[in-house]
Coordinates of C-alpha atoms in Angstrom, one line a residue:
M6 CA -73.4 -108.0 -11.3
S7 CA -75.3 -110.8 -13.9
S8 CA -78.4 -108.4 -14.0
Y9 CA -76.4 -105.3 -15.5
T10 CA -74.8 -107.9 -18.3
S11 CA -78.1 -109.0 -19.3
L12 CA -79.1 -105.7 -19.1
L13 CA -76.3 -104.0 -21.4
K14 CA -77.1 -106.7 -23.8
T15 CA -80.6 -105.8 -24.2
R16 CA -81.3 -104.2 -27.4
G17 CA -80.2 -100.5 -27.7
V18 CA -80.2 -100.4 -23.5
A19 CA -76.0 -99.8 -24.5
R20 CA -76.4 -96.9 -26.9
I21 CA -78.7 -94.8 -25.6
I22 CA -77.0 -95.0 -22.2
A23 CA -73.9 -93.8 -23.6
A24 CA -75.8 -91.4 -25.6
Q25 CA -77.6 -89.2 -22.8
L26 CA -74.2 -89.5 -20.9
T27 CA -72.3 -87.9 -23.3
A28 CA -75.3 -85.7 -23.8
R29 CA -75.3 -85.0 -20.1
F30 CA -71.7 -84.8 -20.0
P31 CA -72.0 -80.7 -19.4
F32 CA -73.8 -81.2 -16.8
G33 CA -71.0 -82.9 -14.1
M34 CA -68.4 -79.7 -15.9
L35 CA -70.6 -76.6 -15.9
S36 CA -70.8 -75.6 -12.2
L37 CA -67.1 -76.1 -11.8
A38 CA -66.4 -75.3 -15.2
F39 CA -68.1 -71.8 -14.3
L40 CA -67.2 -71.4 -11.0
L41 CA -63.5 -71.0 -11.6
H42 CA -64.3 -68.9 -14.3
I43 CA -66.5 -66.5 -12.5
E44 CA -64.1 -66.3 -9.1
H45 CA -61.1 -66.3 -12.1
T46 CA -62.9 -63.2 -13.8
Y47 CA -64.5 -61.9 -10.6
D48 CA -62.2 -62.7 -7.6
S49 CA -65.2 -63.7 -5.6
Y50 CA -67.2 -67.5 -5.0
G51 CA -70.4 -65.4 -3.6
V52 CA -70.5 -63.8 -7.3
A53 CA -69.6 -67.0 -9.0
G54 CA -72.8 -68.8 -6.9
L55 CA -75.1 -66.2 -8.2
V56 CA -74.1 -67.2 -11.6
L57 CA -74.5 -70.4 -10.6
A58 CA -77.7 -69.6 -9.2
A59 CA -79.0 -68.4 -12.2
L60 CA -78.3 -71.1 -14.5
S61 CA -79.9 -73.3 -12.5
I62 CA -83.1 -71.0 -11.5
G63 CA -84.0 -71.0 -15.4
Q64 CA -82.9 -75.2 -15.4
A65 CA -86.0 -75.3 -12.7
I66 CA -88.4 -73.6 -14.3
A67 CA -87.3 -74.8 -18.3
G68 CA -87.7 -78.6 -16.6
P69 CA -91.6 -79.3 -16.2
L70 CA -91.8 -77.0 -19.3
T71 CA -89.7 -78.5 -22.3
S72 CA -90.9 -82.1 -20.9
R73 CA -93.9 -81.5 -21.3
L74 CA -93.6 -79.8 -24.7
M75 CA -91.8 -83.2 -25.7
G76 CA -95.5 -84.3 -25.7
V77 CA -97.0 -81.9 -28.0
W78 CA -93.8 -81.0 -30.4
G79 CA -91.9 -84.2 -30.2
M80 CA -88.3 -85.0 -28.3
R81 CA -86.2 -84.5 -31.3
R82 CA -87.7 -81.4 -32.1
V83 CA -87.5 -79.8 -28.3
I84 CA -83.7 -81.3 -27.8
L85 CA -82.5 -80.3 -31.0
L86 CA -84.4 -76.0 -30.4
T87 CA -82.6 -75.9 -26.6
M88 CA -79.4 -77.6 -27.8
I89 CA -78.8 -74.8 -30.4
I90 CA -80.0 -72.0 -27.9
C91 CA -78.3 -73.1 -25.0
S92 CA -74.7 -74.1 -26.5
F93 CA -74.7 -70.2 -27.8
A94 CA -75.5 -68.8 -24.2
I95 CA -73.0 -70.8 -22.9
S96 CA -70.4 -69.5 -25.0
A97 CA -71.3 -66.4 -24.5
I98 CA -69.8 -66.2 -21.0
A99 CA -67.1 -68.1 -21.7
L100 CA -66.0 -65.7 -24.3
L101 CA -67.4 -62.3 -24.3
P102 CA -66.7 -59.7 -21.2
L103 CA -69.8 -59.9 -19.5
P104 CA -70.8 -57.8 -16.5
I105 CA -72.3 -59.2 -13.5
P106 CA -75.9 -58.6 -14.4
A107 CA -75.2 -59.3 -17.8
A108 CA -74.1 -62.6 -16.9
M109 CA -76.2 -64.2 -14.8
S110 CA -79.1 -63.2 -17.7
V111 CA -77.0 -65.2 -20.2
A112 CA -76.9 -67.8 -17.5
F113 CA -80.4 -67.7 -17.2
V114 CA -81.2 -67.9 -21.1
A115 CA -78.4 -70.9 -20.7
G116 CA -80.6 -72.7 -18.1
L117 CA -83.8 -72.1 -19.6
T118 CA -82.7 -73.3 -22.7
M119 CA -80.9 -76.5 -21.3
P120 CA -82.0 -79.7 -24.0
P121 CA -84.3 -82.0 -21.7
I122 CA -82.4 -85.2 -22.3
Q123 CA -82.6 -86.6 -18.7
P124 CA -86.8 -86.7 -18.6
A125 CA -86.4 -88.0 -21.7
V126 CA -84.8 -90.8 -21.0
R127 CA -86.9 -91.8 -17.8
T128 CA -89.6 -91.5 -20.5
I129 CA -87.9 -93.8 -23.4
Y130 CA -86.3 -96.9 -20.3
P131 CA -89.6 -98.6 -19.9
K132 CA -90.6 -99.0 -23.6
M133 CA -87.0 -100.8 -23.8
V134 CA -87.0 -103.2 -21.0
N135 CA -89.6 -105.5 -19.5
S136 CA -91.0 -104.9 -15.8
K137 CA -88.5 -107.1 -13.9
Q138 CA -85.6 -105.1 -15.8
L139 CA -86.9 -101.5 -15.2
T140 CA -85.6 -100.9 -11.7
P141 CA -82.1 -102.4 -12.2
L142 CA -82.0 -100.2 -15.1
F143 CA -82.8 -97.1 -13.1
S144 CA -80.1 -98.3 -10.7
L145 CA -77.3 -99.0 -13.7
D146 CA -78.6 -95.1 -15.1
A147 CA -78.0 -93.8 -12.1
S148 CA -75.1 -95.7 -11.1
A149 CA -73.4 -94.8 -14.7
Q150 CA -74.2 -91.5 -14.6
E151 CA -71.6 -91.3 -11.8
I152 CA -68.7 -91.2 -14.6
I153 CA -70.3 -87.3 -15.4
W154 CA -69.3 -86.3 -12.2
V155 CA -65.9 -88.7 -11.8
L156 CA -64.4 -87.8 -15.3
G157 CA -66.2 -84.1 -15.9
P158 CA -64.9 -82.5 -12.6
V159 CA -61.3 -83.6 -13.1
I160 CA -61.2 -83.2 -16.9
T161 CA -62.7 -79.6 -16.3
T162 CA -59.9 -79.0 -13.2
F163 CA -57.4 -79.9 -15.7
V164 CA -58.4 -77.9 -18.5
S165 CA -58.8 -74.5 -16.0
I166 CA -55.6 -74.5 -15.1
Q167 CA -53.7 -75.7 -17.3
I168 CA -55.3 -74.0 -20.7
G169 CA -57.6 -71.6 -19.7
T170 CA -61.2 -71.5 -18.0
V171 CA -62.3 -70.2 -20.9
W172 CA -61.6 -73.5 -22.6
G173 CA -63.0 -75.4 -19.8
I174 CA -66.5 -73.6 -20.7
L175 CA -66.1 -74.3 -24.6
L176 CA -64.9 -78.3 -24.0
A177 CA -68.5 -79.0 -21.9
V178 CA -69.9 -77.0 -25.1
A179 CA -68.4 -79.6 -27.3
F180 CA -70.2 -82.4 -25.3
L181 CA -73.2 -81.2 -24.6
V182 CA -73.5 -80.7 -28.6
G183 CA -71.6 -83.9 -30.1
G184 CA -73.7 -86.1 -27.5
G185 CA -77.0 -84.2 -27.9
I186 CA -76.4 -84.7 -32.0
W187 CA -75.6 -88.3 -30.9
F188 CA -78.4 -89.1 -28.6
L189 CA -80.5 -87.3 -31.1
T190 CA -79.6 -89.7 -34.1
S191 CA -80.7 -93.2 -32.0
P192 CA -83.2 -95.0 -33.1
E193 CA -85.0 -95.3 -30.0
L194 CA -86.6 -91.7 -30.1
G195 CA -88.6 -92.0 -33.2
R196 CA -89.9 -96.0 -32.0
V197 CA -91.4 -93.9 -28.8
R198 CA -93.5 -90.9 -28.9
I199 CA -95.4 -89.0 -25.6
P200 CA -98.6 -89.1 -25.3
R201 CA -100.5 -85.0 -24.8
S202 CA -100.6 -85.1 -21.8
K203 CA -104.5 -84.2 -20.5
R204 CA -103.6 -82.5 -17.6
K205 CA -102.9 -79.3 -16.0
L206 CA -99.3 -78.2 -16.0
G207 CA -98.4 -79.8 -12.2
A208 CA -100.8 -82.1 -11.5
V209 CA -98.1 -84.0 -11.0
L210 CA -97.2 -83.1 -8.2
K211 CA -99.9 -84.0 -6.7
K212 CA -98.4 -87.3 -6.2
P213 CA -97.4 -87.5 -3.1
P214 CA -94.2 -89.5 -4.2
V215 CA -93.1 -87.3 -7.2
L216 CA -93.4 -84.4 -4.7
L217 CA -91.2 -86.6 -2.0
A218 CA -89.2 -87.1 -4.9
T219 CA -88.7 -83.4 -5.6
I220 CA -87.8 -82.3 -1.9
V221 CA -85.4 -85.0 -1.3
G222 CA -83.7 -85.2 -4.7
F223 CA -83.2 -81.1 -4.2
L224 CA -81.7 -81.5 -0.5
L225 CA -79.4 -84.5 -1.9
V226 CA -78.3 -82.4 -4.4
A227 CA -77.9 -79.1 -3.0
T228 CA -75.4 -81.3 -0.1
C229 CA -73.8 -82.3 -3.6
A230 CA -73.3 -78.2 -5.2
A231 CA -72.3 -77.1 -1.5
I232 CA -69.7 -80.1 -1.0
E233 CA -68.0 -79.5 -4.5
A234 CA -67.5 -75.2 -3.9
G235 CA -66.0 -76.4 -0.4
V236 CA -63.6 -78.5 -1.7
V237 CA -62.8 -76.1 -4.3
A238 CA -62.0 -74.0 -2.1
T239 CA -60.5 -76.2 0.5
F240 CA -57.7 -76.9 -2.5
G241 CA -57.8 -73.6 -4.5
E242 CA -56.9 -72.8 -8.6
G243 CA -53.1 -74.1 -8.3
G244 CA -53.5 -77.9 -8.7
A245 CA -55.7 -80.6 -8.9
Q246 CA -56.2 -81.6 -5.7
A247 CA -59.6 -80.8 -5.8
G248 CA -60.4 -82.4 -9.1
I249 CA -59.1 -85.7 -7.0
V250 CA -61.3 -85.3 -4.3
L251 CA -64.2 -84.5 -6.4
A252 CA -63.8 -87.8 -8.3
I253 CA -64.1 -89.7 -5.4
F254 CA -66.3 -88.9 -4.1
A255 CA -68.4 -89.5 -7.2
I256 CA -66.7 -92.9 -7.6
G257 CA -68.1 -93.7 -4.0
S258 CA -72.2 -92.9 -5.7
L259 CA -70.5 -95.8 -8.7
V260 CA -69.8 -98.2 -5.8
G261 CA -72.7 -98.0 -4.0
G262 CA -75.1 -97.9 -7.0
L263 CA -73.7 -101.0 -8.8
S264 CA -73.6 -102.6 -5.0
L265 CA -77.1 -101.9 -3.6
G266 CA -78.5 -101.6 -7.1
H267 CA -80.7 -105.1 -7.2
K268 CA -82.5 -104.4 -3.9
P269 CA -85.3 -104.7 -3.5
I270 CA -86.8 -101.2 -2.9
G271 CA -89.3 -101.1 0.3
P272 CA -91.0 -97.7 2.2
W273 CA -87.7 -97.3 4.1
A274 CA -84.9 -97.4 1.3
L275 CA -84.6 -93.7 0.4
A276 CA -83.9 -92.8 4.2
R277 CA -81.4 -95.2 4.6
R278 CA -79.7 -94.1 1.4
M279 CA -79.7 -90.8 2.5
A280 CA -79.0 -91.8 5.8
I281 CA -75.3 -92.8 4.5
V282 CA -74.9 -89.5 2.6
F283 CA -75.9 -87.4 6.3
V284 CA -72.7 -89.6 8.2
G285 CA -70.5 -88.6 5.5
T286 CA -70.9 -85.2 4.6
A287 CA -71.1 -85.1 8.6
V288 CA -68.0 -85.9 9.3
A289 CA -66.3 -84.4 6.7
A290 CA -66.8 -81.1 7.9
A291 CA -64.5 -82.8 11.1
S292 CA -61.0 -81.4 9.2
L293 CA -59.6 -80.2 5.5
N294 CA -57.2 -82.9 5.3
I295 CA -57.6 -84.5 1.7
W296 CA -57.6 -87.7 2.9
W297 CA -59.7 -87.6 5.7
L298 CA -62.2 -85.7 3.0
A299 CA -61.5 -88.2 -0.1
I300 CA -62.3 -91.3 3.0
T301 CA -65.4 -89.3 4.2
L302 CA -67.0 -88.3 1.1
F303 CA -66.5 -91.6 -0.3
I304 CA -68.8 -92.9 2.1
A305 CA -70.5 -89.9 1.6
G306 CA -71.1 -91.0 -2.3
I307 CA -72.0 -94.2 -1.3
G308 CA -76.2 -93.4 -0.6
I309 CA -76.5 -91.2 -3.5
A310 CA -76.8 -93.4 -6.5
P311 CA -78.7 -95.9 -4.9
A312 CA -81.0 -92.7 -3.6
L313 CA -81.5 -91.5 -7.0
A314 CA -82.2 -94.9 -8.3
V315 CA -85.1 -95.0 -5.9
M316 CA -86.1 -91.6 -6.9
F317 CA -87.0 -92.7 -10.4
A318 CA -88.9 -95.8 -9.5
I319 CA -91.2 -94.2 -7.3
V320 CA -92.0 -92.0 -9.9
S321 CA -92.0 -94.4 -12.4
V322 CA -94.6 -96.1 -10.2
S323 CA -96.6 -93.1 -8.9
V324 CA -97.5 -91.6 -12.7
R325 CA -99.3 -92.3 -15.9
F326 CA -97.0 -92.6 -19.0
S327 CA -98.3 -89.4 -20.2
D328 CA -96.8 -87.7 -17.5
T329 CA -93.9 -89.7 -17.2
A330 CA -91.7 -86.8 -19.0
E331 CA -93.7 -84.1 -16.9
A332 CA -93.0 -85.8 -13.4
Y333 CA -89.0 -86.2 -13.9
G334 CA -88.4 -82.5 -14.7
W335 CA -90.5 -81.4 -11.9
V336 CA -87.4 -83.9 -9.9
G337 CA -85.5 -82.6 -12.3
T338 CA -86.3 -78.9 -11.3
G339 CA -86.0 -80.0 -7.5
Q340 CA -82.2 -80.6 -7.7
L341 CA -81.5 -77.5 -10.3
I342 CA -82.7 -75.6 -7.5
G343 CA -81.2 -77.2 -5.1
A344 CA -77.9 -76.7 -7.0
A345 CA -78.4 -73.1 -6.9
V346 CA -79.4 -72.7 -3.4
G347 CA -76.6 -75.1 -2.2
S348 CA -74.3 -73.1 -4.5
A349 CA -74.9 -70.0 -3.7
L350 CA -75.0 -70.7 0.5
A351 CA -71.4 -72.3 -0.2
G352 CA -70.3 -69.5 -1.8
F353 CA -71.4 -67.3 0.9
L354 CA -70.2 -68.8 3.7
I355 CA -66.6 -69.4 2.0
D356 CA -66.5 -65.8 1.7
G357 CA -67.4 -65.3 5.4
V358 CA -66.0 -67.6 7.4
G359 CA -63.8 -69.9 5.1
A360 CA -63.5 -73.4 3.2
I361 CA -65.0 -75.4 6.6
G362 CA -68.2 -73.0 5.9
A363 CA -69.6 -75.0 2.7
F364 CA -69.0 -78.5 4.5
V365 CA -71.4 -77.5 7.2
V366 CA -74.1 -76.3 4.9
A367 CA -73.1 -79.5 3.4
A368 CA -74.0 -81.5 6.8
A369 CA -77.1 -79.5 7.4
L370 CA -78.6 -80.0 4.3
A371 CA -77.7 -84.0 3.9
L372 CA -79.9 -84.0 7.5
L373 CA -83.0 -82.3 6.3
G374 CA -82.4 -84.9 3.3
F375 CA -82.6 -87.8 6.2
L376 CA -85.1 -86.2 7.7
V377 CA -88.1 -86.1 5.0
P378 CA -88.4 -89.4 3.8
L379 CA -88.1 -90.6 7.3
L380 CA -90.6 -88.7 8.2
G381 CA -92.8 -89.0 5.5
K382 CA -92.3 -93.0 4.9
R383 CA -95.9 -93.2 4.6
F384 CA -96.2 -91.5 1.1
H385 CA -93.1 -94.2 -0.1
P386 CA -94.6 -96.6 -2.2
D387 CA -93.6 -100.3 -1.7
L388 CA -91.7 -102.1 -4.4
R389 CA -90.7 -105.3 -3.2
G390 CA -91.9 -107.9 -5.7
R391 CA -93.9 -105.0 -8.2
D392 CA -93.8 -103.4 -11.5
A393 CA -91.8 -100.2 -11.5
S394 CA -93.5 -99.5 -15.4
P395 CA -96.2 -95.6 -15.2
I396 CA -99.4 -96.9 -15.3
P397 CA -100.7 -97.3 -19.0
D398 CA -103.3 -94.4 -20.5
T399 CA -106.4 -95.6 -20.9
E400 CA -107.9 -94.4 -23.7
P401 CA -111.7 -95.3 -25.1
V402 CA -111.0 -97.5 -28.5
Q403 CA -113.1 -97.0 -31.1
L404 CA -115.0 -100.2 -32.7
T405 CA -115.9 -100.7 -36.4
G406 CA -117.9 -103.1 -38.0

């Protein structure tokens, strides 16, 4: 824990973590808020899954594009423009009586303009700390972001049930705008400039560690999305049980991140962490009892933040600084497509066979999430005793005199 205390005392680290977590808080709210609102409006989890899929597909397309644009227009300009458009689109879903195709279209626009906060902050981190602090910072960030998944579902469930699903969505918009403004006014954004990449869009995916992190991130988030839908379907909209179980799931991730974040990252690191997620998810499918789900999902959660931290680190060490934002954009795209696939598959199986279907889907996805890094170990960098900073960009220096 002393390494985390030292990190938080580093100039600007605590502030930028808090600002970006607030700006990204809607990520822990929107899926559940949309699920509750759309299911309540159309009386179908399948339709809710389609709207969530449209949102996630829009985000998936935007991920590498908006991240790359930050190297052309600057971080502040891109984030401000996308934040404005996105907030209006999300509000429209909450406030306007839209037919299903229109709701999907507006959700797609919302996803397409979701501010690229995560790629921006992942790019800033290597410039804020020394090389020895970078891997612990990724772990601390991955652990801290679980606050989003602890409080987000609880707040969304409470507001949507006690006040109304419209207000659950509008509260997410308030966090998006308020947190976005806080992040935009952070001085670190002015101190770091992302160089314009000289490579073609998508070239970073030729780096095996980036592709590995993208695929495993897709499977991990798909697992989590299916679990979230299964928990909501199990306990319905009439009580706080769903939010409590999802909060325990996220607390497991927080505990895992803080406990394992200081561990050296060897070539087996990602497979081991995904194995924890698979075991917990697989046994969760055995029963829909609230205590059983709370315990097993806590176990599954222990592997989530550590797995994410490993993904951030192996991407960072594998690309040039000018390509980091785009690389993290692709990783984010994989995760968002995972959210779309997980939500859609779970939604349709819930309609077909009941809530247990969502947990079966989650277990299958988690198994794949373990097998991919197991079989792809040779593409996993060994970071034990190694600097996790990005590869410096080298440019010709013009000498005078």
